[in-house]
mmCIF file of C-alpha atoms and ligand atoms in Angstrom:
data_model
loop_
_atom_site.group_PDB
_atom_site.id
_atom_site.type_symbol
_atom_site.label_atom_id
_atom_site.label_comp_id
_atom_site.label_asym_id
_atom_site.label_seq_id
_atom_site.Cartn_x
_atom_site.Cartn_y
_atom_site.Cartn_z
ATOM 1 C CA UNK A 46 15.003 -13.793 15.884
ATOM 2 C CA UNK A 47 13.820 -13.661 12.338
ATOM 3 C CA UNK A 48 10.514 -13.169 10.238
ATOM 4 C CA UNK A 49 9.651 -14.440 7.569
ATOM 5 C CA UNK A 50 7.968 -11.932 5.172
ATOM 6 C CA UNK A 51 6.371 -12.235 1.951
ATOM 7 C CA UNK A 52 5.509 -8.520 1.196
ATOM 8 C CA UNK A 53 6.183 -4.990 2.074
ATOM 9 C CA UNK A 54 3.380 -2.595 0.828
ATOM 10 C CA UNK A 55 4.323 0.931 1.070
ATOM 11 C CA UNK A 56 1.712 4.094 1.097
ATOM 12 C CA UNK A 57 -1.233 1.671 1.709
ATOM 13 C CA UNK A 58 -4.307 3.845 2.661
ATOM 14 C CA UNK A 59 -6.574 0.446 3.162
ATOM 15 C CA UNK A 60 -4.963 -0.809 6.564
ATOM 16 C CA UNK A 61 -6.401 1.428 9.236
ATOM 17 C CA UNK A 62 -6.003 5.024 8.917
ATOM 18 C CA UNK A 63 -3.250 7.019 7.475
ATOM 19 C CA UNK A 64 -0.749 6.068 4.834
ATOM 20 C CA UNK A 65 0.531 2.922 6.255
ATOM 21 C CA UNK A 66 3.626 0.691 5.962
ATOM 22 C CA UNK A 67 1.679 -2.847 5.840
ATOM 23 C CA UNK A 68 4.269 -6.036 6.563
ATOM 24 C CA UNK A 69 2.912 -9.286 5.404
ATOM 25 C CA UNK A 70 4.201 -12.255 7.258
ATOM 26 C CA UNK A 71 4.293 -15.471 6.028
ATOM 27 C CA UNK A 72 2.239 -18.693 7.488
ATOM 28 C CA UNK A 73 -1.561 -19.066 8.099
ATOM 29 C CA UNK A 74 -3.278 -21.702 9.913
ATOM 30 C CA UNK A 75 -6.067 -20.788 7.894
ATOM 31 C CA UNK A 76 -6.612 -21.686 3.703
ATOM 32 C CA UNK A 77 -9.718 -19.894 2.487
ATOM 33 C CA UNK A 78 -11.075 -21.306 -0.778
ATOM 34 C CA UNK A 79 -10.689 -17.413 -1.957
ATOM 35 C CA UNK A 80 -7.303 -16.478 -0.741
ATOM 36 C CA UNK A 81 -5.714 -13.643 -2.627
ATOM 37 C CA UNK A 82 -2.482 -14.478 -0.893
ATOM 38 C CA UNK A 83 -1.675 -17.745 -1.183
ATOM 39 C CA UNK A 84 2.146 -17.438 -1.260
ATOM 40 C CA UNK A 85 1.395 -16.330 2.410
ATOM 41 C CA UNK A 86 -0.653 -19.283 3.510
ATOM 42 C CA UNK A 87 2.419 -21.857 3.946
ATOM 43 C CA UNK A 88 4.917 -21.135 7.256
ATOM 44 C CA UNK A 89 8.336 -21.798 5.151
ATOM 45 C CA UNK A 90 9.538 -20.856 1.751
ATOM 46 C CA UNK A 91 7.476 -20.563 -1.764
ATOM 47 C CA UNK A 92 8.840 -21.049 -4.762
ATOM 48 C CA UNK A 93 6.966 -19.094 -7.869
ATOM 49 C CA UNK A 94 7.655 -19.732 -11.401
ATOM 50 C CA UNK A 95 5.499 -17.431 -14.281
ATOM 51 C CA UNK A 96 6.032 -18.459 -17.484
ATOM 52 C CA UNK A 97 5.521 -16.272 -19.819
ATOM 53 C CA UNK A 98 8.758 -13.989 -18.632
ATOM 54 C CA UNK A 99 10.696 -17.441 -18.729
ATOM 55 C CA UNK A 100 12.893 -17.073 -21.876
ATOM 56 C CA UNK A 101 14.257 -20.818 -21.291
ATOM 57 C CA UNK A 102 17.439 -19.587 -20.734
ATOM 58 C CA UNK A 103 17.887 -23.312 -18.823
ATOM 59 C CA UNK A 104 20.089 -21.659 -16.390
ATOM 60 C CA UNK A 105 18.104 -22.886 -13.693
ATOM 61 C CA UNK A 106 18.000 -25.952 -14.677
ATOM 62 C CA UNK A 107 22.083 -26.128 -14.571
ATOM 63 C CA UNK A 108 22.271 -24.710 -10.926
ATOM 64 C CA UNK A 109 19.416 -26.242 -9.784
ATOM 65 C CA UNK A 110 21.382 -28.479 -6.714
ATOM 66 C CA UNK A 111 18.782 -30.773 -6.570
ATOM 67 C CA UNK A 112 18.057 -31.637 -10.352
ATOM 68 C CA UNK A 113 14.311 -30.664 -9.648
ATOM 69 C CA UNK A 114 14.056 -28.043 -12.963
ATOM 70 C CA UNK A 115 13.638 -30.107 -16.540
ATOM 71 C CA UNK A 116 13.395 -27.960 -19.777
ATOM 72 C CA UNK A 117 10.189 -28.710 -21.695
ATOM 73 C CA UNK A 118 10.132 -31.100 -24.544
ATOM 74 C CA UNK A 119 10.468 -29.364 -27.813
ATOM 75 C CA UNK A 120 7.101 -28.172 -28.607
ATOM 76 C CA UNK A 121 5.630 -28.815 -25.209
ATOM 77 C CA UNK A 122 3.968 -25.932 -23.699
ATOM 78 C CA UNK A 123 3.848 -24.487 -19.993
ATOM 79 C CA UNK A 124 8.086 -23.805 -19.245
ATOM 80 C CA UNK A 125 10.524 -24.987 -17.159
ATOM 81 C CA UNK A 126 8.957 -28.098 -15.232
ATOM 82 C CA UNK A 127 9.785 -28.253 -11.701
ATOM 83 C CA UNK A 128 9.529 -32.015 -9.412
ATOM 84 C CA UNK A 129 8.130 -30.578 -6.201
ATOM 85 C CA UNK A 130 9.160 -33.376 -4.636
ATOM 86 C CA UNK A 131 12.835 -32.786 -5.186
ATOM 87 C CA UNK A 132 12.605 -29.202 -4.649
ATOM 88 C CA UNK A 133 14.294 -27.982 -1.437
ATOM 89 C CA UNK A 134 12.907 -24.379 -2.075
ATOM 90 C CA UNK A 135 16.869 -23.515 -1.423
ATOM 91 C CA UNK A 136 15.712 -20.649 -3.905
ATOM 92 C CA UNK A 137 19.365 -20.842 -6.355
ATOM 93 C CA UNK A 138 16.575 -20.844 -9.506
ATOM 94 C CA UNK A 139 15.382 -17.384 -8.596
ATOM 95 C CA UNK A 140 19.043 -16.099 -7.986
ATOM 96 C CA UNK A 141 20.202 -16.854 -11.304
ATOM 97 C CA UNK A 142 17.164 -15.943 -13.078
ATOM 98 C CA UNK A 143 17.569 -13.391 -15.516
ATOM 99 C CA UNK A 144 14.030 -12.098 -16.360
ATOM 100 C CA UNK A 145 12.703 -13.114 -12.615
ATOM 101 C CA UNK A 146 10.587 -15.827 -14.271
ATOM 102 C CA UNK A 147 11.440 -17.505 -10.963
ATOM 103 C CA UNK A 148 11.116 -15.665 -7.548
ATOM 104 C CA UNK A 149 10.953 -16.735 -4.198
ATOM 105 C CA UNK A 150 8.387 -15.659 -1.731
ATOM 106 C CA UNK A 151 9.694 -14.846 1.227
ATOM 107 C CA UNK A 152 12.557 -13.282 2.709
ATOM 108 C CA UNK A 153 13.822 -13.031 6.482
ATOM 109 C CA UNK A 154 13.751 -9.775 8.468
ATOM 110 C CA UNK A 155 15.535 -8.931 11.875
ATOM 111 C CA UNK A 156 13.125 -6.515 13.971
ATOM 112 C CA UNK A 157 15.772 -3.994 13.915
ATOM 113 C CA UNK A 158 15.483 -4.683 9.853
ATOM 114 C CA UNK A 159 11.652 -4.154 10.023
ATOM 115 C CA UNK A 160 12.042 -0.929 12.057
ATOM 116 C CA UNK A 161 14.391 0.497 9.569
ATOM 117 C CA UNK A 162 11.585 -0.592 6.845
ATOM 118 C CA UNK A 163 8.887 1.523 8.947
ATOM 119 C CA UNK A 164 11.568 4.455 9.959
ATOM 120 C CA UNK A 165 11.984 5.455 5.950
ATOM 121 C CA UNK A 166 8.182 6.373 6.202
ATOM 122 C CA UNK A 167 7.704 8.503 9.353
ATOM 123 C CA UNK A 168 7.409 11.765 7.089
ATOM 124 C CA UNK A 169 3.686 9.633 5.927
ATOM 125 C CA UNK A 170 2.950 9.237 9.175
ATOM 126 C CA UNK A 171 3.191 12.318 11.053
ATOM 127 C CA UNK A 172 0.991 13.839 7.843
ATOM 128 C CA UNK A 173 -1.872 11.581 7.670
ATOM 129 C CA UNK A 174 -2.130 10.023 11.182
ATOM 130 C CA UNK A 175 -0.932 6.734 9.713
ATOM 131 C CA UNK A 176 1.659 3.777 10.952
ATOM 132 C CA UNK A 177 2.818 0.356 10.426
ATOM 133 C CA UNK A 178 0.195 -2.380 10.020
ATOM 134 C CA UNK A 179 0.990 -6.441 10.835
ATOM 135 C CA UNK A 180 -1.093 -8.505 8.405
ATOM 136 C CA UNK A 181 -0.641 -11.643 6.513
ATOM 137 C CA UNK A 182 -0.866 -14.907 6.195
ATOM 138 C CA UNK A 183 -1.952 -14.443 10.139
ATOM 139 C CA UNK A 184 0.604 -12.446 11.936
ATOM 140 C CA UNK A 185 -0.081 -13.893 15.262
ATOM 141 C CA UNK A 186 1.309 -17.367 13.243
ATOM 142 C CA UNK A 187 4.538 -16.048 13.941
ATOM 143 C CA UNK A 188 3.436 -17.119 17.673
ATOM 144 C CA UNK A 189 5.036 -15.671 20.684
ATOM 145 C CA UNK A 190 8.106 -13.521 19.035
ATOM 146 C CA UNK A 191 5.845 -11.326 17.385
ATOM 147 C CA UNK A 192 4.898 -9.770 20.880
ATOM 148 C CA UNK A 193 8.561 -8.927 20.982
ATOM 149 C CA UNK A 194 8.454 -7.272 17.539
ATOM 150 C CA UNK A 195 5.643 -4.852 18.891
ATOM 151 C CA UNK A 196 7.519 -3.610 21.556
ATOM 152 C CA UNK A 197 10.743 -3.297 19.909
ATOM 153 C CA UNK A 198 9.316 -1.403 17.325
ATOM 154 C CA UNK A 199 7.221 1.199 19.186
ATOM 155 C CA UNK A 200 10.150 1.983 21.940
ATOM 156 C CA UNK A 201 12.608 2.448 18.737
ATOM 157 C CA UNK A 202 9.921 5.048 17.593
ATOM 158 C CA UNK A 203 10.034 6.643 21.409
ATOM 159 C CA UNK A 204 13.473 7.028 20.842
ATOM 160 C CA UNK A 205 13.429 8.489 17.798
ATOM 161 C CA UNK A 206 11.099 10.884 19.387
ATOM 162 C CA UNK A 207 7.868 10.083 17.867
ATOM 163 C CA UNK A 208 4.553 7.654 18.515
ATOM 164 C CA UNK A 209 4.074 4.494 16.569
ATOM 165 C CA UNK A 210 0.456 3.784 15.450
ATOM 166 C CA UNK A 211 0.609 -0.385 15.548
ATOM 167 C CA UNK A 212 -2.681 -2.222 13.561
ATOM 168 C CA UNK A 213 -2.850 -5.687 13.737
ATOM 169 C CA UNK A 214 -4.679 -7.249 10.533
ATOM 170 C CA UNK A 215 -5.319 -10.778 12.529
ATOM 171 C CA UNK A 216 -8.120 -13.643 11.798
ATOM 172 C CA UNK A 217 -7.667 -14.193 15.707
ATOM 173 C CA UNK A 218 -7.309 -17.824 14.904
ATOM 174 C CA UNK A 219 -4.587 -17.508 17.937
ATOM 175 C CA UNK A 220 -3.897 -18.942 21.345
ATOM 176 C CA UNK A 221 -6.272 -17.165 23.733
ATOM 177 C CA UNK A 222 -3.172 -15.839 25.608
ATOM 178 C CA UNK A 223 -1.113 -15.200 22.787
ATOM 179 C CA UNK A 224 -4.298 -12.731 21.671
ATOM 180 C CA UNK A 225 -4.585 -11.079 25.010
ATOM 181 C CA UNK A 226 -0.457 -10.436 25.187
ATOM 182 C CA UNK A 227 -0.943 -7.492 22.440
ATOM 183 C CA UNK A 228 -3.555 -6.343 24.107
ATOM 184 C CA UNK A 229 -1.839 -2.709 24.741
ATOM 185 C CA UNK A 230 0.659 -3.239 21.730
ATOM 186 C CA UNK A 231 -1.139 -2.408 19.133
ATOM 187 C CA UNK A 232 -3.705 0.365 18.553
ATOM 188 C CA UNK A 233 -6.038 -0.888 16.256
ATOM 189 C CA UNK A 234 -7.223 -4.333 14.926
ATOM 190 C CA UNK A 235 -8.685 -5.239 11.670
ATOM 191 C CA UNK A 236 -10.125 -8.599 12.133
ATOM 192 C CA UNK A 237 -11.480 -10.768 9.352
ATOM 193 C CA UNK A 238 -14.769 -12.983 9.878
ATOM 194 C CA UNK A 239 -15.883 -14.890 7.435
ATOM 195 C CA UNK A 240 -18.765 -17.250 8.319
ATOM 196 C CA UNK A 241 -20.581 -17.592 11.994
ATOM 197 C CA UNK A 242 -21.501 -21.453 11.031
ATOM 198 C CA UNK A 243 -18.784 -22.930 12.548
ATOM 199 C CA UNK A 244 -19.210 -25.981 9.708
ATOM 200 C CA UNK A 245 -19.548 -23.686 6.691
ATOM 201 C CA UNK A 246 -16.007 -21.956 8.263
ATOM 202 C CA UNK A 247 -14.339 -24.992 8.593
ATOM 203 C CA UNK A 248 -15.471 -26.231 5.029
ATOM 204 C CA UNK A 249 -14.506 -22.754 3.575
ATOM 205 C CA UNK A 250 -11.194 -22.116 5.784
ATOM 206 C CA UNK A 251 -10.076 -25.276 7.159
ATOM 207 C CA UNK A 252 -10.648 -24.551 10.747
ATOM 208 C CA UNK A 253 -13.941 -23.855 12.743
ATOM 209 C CA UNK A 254 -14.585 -20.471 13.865
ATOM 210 C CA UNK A 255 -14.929 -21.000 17.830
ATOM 211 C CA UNK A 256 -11.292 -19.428 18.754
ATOM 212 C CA UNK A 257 -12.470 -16.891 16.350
ATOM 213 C CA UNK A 258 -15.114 -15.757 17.944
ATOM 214 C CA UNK A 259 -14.146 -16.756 21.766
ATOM 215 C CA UNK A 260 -11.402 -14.655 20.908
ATOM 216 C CA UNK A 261 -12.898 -11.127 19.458
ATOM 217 C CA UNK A 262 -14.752 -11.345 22.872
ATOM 218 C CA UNK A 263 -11.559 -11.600 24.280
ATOM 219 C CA UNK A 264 -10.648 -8.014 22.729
ATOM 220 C CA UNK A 265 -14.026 -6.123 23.096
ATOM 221 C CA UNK A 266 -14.120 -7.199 27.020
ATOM 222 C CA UNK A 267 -11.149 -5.447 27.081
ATOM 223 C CA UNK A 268 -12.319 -2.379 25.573
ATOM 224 C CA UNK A 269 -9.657 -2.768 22.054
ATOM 225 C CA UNK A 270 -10.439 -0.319 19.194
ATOM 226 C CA UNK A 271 -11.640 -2.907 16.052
ATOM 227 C CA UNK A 272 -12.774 -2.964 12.352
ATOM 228 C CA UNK A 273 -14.347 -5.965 11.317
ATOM 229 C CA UNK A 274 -13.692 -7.022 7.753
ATOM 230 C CA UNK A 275 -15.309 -9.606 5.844
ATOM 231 C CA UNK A 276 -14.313 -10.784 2.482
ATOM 232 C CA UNK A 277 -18.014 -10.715 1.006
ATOM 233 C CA UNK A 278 -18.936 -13.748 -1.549
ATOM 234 C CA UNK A 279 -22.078 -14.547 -3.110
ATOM 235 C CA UNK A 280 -21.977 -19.283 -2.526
ATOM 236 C CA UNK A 281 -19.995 -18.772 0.680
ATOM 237 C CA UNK A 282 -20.929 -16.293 3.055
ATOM 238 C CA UNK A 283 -23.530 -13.138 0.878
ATOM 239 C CA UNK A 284 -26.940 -14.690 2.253
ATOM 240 C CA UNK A 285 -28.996 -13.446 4.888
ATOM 241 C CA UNK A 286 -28.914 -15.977 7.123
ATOM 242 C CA UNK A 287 -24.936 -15.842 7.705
ATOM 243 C CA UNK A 288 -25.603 -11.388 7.617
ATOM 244 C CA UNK A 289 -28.056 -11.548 10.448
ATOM 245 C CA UNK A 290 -25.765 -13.892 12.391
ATOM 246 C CA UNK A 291 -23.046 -12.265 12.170
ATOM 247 C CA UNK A 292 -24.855 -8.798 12.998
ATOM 248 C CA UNK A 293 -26.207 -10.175 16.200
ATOM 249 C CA UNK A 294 -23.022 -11.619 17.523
ATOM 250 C CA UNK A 295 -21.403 -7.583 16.971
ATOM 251 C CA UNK A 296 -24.159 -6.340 18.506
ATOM 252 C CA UNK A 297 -23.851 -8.709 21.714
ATOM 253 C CA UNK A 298 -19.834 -7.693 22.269
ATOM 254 C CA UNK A 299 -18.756 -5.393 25.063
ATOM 255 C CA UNK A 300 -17.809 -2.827 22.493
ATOM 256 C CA UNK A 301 -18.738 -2.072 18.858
ATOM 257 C CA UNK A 302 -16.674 -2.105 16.054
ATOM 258 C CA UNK A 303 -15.571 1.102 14.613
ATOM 259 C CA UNK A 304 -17.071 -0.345 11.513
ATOM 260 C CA UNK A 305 -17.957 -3.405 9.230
ATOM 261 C CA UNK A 306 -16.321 -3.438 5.700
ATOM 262 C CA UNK A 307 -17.780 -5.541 3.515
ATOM 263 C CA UNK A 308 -14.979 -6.290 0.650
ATOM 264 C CA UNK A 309 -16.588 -7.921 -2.254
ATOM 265 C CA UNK A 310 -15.067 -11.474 -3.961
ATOM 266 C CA UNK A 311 -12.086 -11.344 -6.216
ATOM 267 C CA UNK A 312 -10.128 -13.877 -7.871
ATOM 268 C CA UNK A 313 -6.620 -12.443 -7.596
ATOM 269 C CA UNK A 314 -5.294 -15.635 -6.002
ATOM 270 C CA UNK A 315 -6.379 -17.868 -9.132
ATOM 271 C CA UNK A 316 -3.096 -16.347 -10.877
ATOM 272 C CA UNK A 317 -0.666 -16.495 -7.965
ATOM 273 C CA UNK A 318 -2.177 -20.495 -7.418
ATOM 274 C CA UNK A 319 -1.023 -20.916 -11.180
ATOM 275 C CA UNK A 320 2.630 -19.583 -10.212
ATOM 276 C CA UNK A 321 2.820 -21.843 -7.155
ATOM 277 C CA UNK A 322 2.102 -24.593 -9.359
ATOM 278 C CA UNK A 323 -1.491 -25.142 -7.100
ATOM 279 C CA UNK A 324 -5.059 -25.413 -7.836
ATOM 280 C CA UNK A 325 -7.447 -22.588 -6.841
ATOM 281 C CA UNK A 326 -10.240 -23.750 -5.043
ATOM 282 C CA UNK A 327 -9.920 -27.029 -6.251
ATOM 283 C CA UNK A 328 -13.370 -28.526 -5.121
ATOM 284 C CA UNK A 329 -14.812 -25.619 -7.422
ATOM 285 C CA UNK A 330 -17.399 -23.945 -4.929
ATOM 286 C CA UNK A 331 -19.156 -21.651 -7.658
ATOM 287 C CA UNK A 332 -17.914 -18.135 -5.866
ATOM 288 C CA UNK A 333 -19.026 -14.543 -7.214
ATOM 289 C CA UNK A 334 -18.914 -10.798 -6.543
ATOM 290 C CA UNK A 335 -21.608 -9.600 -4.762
ATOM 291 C CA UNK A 336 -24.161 -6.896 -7.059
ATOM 292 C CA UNK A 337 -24.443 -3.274 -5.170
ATOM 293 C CA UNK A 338 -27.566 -4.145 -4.402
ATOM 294 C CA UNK A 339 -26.845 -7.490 -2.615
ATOM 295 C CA UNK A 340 -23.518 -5.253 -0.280
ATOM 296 C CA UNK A 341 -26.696 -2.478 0.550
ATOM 297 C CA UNK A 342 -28.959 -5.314 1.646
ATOM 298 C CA UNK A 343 -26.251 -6.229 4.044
ATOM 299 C CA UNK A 344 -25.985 -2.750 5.149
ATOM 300 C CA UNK A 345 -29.470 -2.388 6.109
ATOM 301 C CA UNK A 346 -29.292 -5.174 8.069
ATOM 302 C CA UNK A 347 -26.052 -4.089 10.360
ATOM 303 C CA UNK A 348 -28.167 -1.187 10.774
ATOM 304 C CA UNK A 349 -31.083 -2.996 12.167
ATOM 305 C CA UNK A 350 -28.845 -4.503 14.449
ATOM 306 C CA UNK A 351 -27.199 -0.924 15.474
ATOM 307 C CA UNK A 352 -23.457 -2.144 13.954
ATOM 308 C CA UNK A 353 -21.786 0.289 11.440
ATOM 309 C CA UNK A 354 -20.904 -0.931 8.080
ATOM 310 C CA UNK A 355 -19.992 -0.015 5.039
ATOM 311 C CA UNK A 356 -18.770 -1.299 1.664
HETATM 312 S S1 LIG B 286 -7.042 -15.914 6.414
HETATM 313 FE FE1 LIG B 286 -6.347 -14.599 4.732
HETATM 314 S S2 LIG B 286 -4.231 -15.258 4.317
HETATM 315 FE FE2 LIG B 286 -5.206 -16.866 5.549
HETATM 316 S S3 LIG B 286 -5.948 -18.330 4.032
HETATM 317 FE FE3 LIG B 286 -7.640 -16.926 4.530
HETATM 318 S S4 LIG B 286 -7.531 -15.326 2.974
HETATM 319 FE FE4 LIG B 286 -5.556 -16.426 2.945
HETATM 320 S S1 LIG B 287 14.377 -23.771 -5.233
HETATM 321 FE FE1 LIG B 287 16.357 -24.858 -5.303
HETATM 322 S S2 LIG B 287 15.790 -27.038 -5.361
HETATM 323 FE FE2 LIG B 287 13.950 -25.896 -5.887
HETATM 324 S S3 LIG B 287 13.931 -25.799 -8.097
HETATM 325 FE FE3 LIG B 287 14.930 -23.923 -7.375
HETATM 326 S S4 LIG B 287 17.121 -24.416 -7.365
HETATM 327 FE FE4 LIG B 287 16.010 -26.350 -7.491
HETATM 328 S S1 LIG B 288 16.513 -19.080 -15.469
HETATM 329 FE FE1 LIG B 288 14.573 -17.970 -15.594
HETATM 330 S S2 LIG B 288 14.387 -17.401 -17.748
HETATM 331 FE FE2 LIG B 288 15.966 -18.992 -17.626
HETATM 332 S S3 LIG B 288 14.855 -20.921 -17.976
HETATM 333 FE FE3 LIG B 288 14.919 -20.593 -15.773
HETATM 334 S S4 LIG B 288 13.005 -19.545 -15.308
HETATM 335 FE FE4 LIG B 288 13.318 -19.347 -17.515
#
């Protein structure tokens, strides 16, 4: 069985506690207007071109198999032009790239390749308490195999005498029985929520929020150990209305989360969109960082509603 991966982040301190190994798997039934990953968002390859390390060396236009790569009219700005439609993503451009103008999103793992990734950082982990986090895209994309994964990697850990600390980063936008199969196989989720109107998340995300939600009750009935996280944007989600909501629905689970973190809008993904050769939010929803003031207003009301949160 393989996995397709798009990233491998090292010494993160911002996915659950300790100094994490964080894996980033590739696919997302989900495509927020604000994604910061949006390499991660398709299931199969991407193919990412930046132009200003291109040197127009044309070399992948000659080994291009598919004659998809053109070399710009003299004078013409913007680099190598590639025909999507003729691309097969068979990712021969980003071998033969000298100056890794072109690169290619994803590449496959084995488990026992993704244990050997987490095994290099045990020293990190028996100091801070930390461990290897599953995020994405939406891990739980991966669909049944990942359940697999989680065992493999925490009984290679047993046998290499020491205690895995799994955290699932998930939206939960999952099969009801896929969630409740890593229930016990993983220590700690982070779960993202990003609007309780069902329309507004389905307008925002692409899909409504009910398996969300259905599902987070899932986990709390069953006593799992949580952080909510909720990417934090003044036009989408930053109002009161959506705060309060989303308060009262914590406040009516089985269990608390540990916290709320409140992470406040960025527009990383507008550069990565201009590699993929996509649009960032293309219907132009005005989007903006929230003020300090508008993050503690949030806060206060958590606390009125007994949740922890923080920003
Ligand atoms: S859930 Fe995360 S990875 Fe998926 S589209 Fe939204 S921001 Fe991107
Ligand atoms: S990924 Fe393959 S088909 Fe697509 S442009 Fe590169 S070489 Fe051509
Ligand atoms: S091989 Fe790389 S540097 Fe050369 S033209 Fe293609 S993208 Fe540019």
């Amino acid at each position: 069985m393989m996995y397709r991966i798009f990233d491998i982040k090292r010494y993160s301190i911002n996915d659950g506690p300790g100094i994490r190994i964080t894996f980033f798997f590739k696919g997302c039934p989900l495509s927020c207007l604000w994604c910061h990953n949006p390499e991660g968002i398709s299931r199969t390859q991407t193919r990412m071109y930046t132009p200003s390390k291109c040197i127009l060396c044309g070399a992948c236009v000659h080994f291009c198999p598919s004659g998809a790569l053109s070399v710009p009219r003299r004078g013409a700005s913007g680099g190598i032009r590639c025909d999507a439609s003729r691309c097969t993503l068979c990712g021969k451009c980003a071998e033969v790239c000298p100056t890794k103008a072109v690169e290619m999103a994803a590449r496959s793992y084995t488990a026992e390749q993704i244990y050997a990734e987490i095994a290099k950082e045990r020293p990190f982990f028996e100091s801070s308490g930390g461990g290897v986090t599953f995020s994405g895209g939406e891990p739980l994309y991966q669909g049944e195999p990942i359940i697999p994964l989680l065992d493999f990697i925490s009984e290679a850990a047993a046998r290499d005498g020491y205690t895995l600390h799994r955290t699932l980063d998930t939206t939960l936008f999952a099969p009801e029985s896929l969630v409740r199969e890593t229930l016990g196989r993983c220590e700690l989720y982070l779960v993202d929520l990003k609007h309780m109107d069902s329309a507004v998340h389905r307008r925002c995300c692409g899909v409504p929020n009910e398996p969300i939600l259905s599902n987070l009750r899932v986990l709390t009935e069953a006593g799992a150990d949580y952080i909510i996280r909720i990417p934090y944007i003044i036009g989408v989600n930053a109002d009161e209305a959506n705060v309060t909501a989303t308060a009262a629905f914590l406040s009516s689970l089985p269990r608390l989360p540990r916290y709320v973190e409140l992470l406040p809008y960025h527009d990383i993904g507008k550069s990565k969109h201009s590699r993929m050769g996509t649009v960032y939010n293309p219907d132009a929803v005005p989007m903006s960082a929230p003020s300090e003031a508008d993050l503690q207003a949030a806060v206060d009301i958590f606390a009125k509603y007994g949740v922890p949160s923080k920003f």
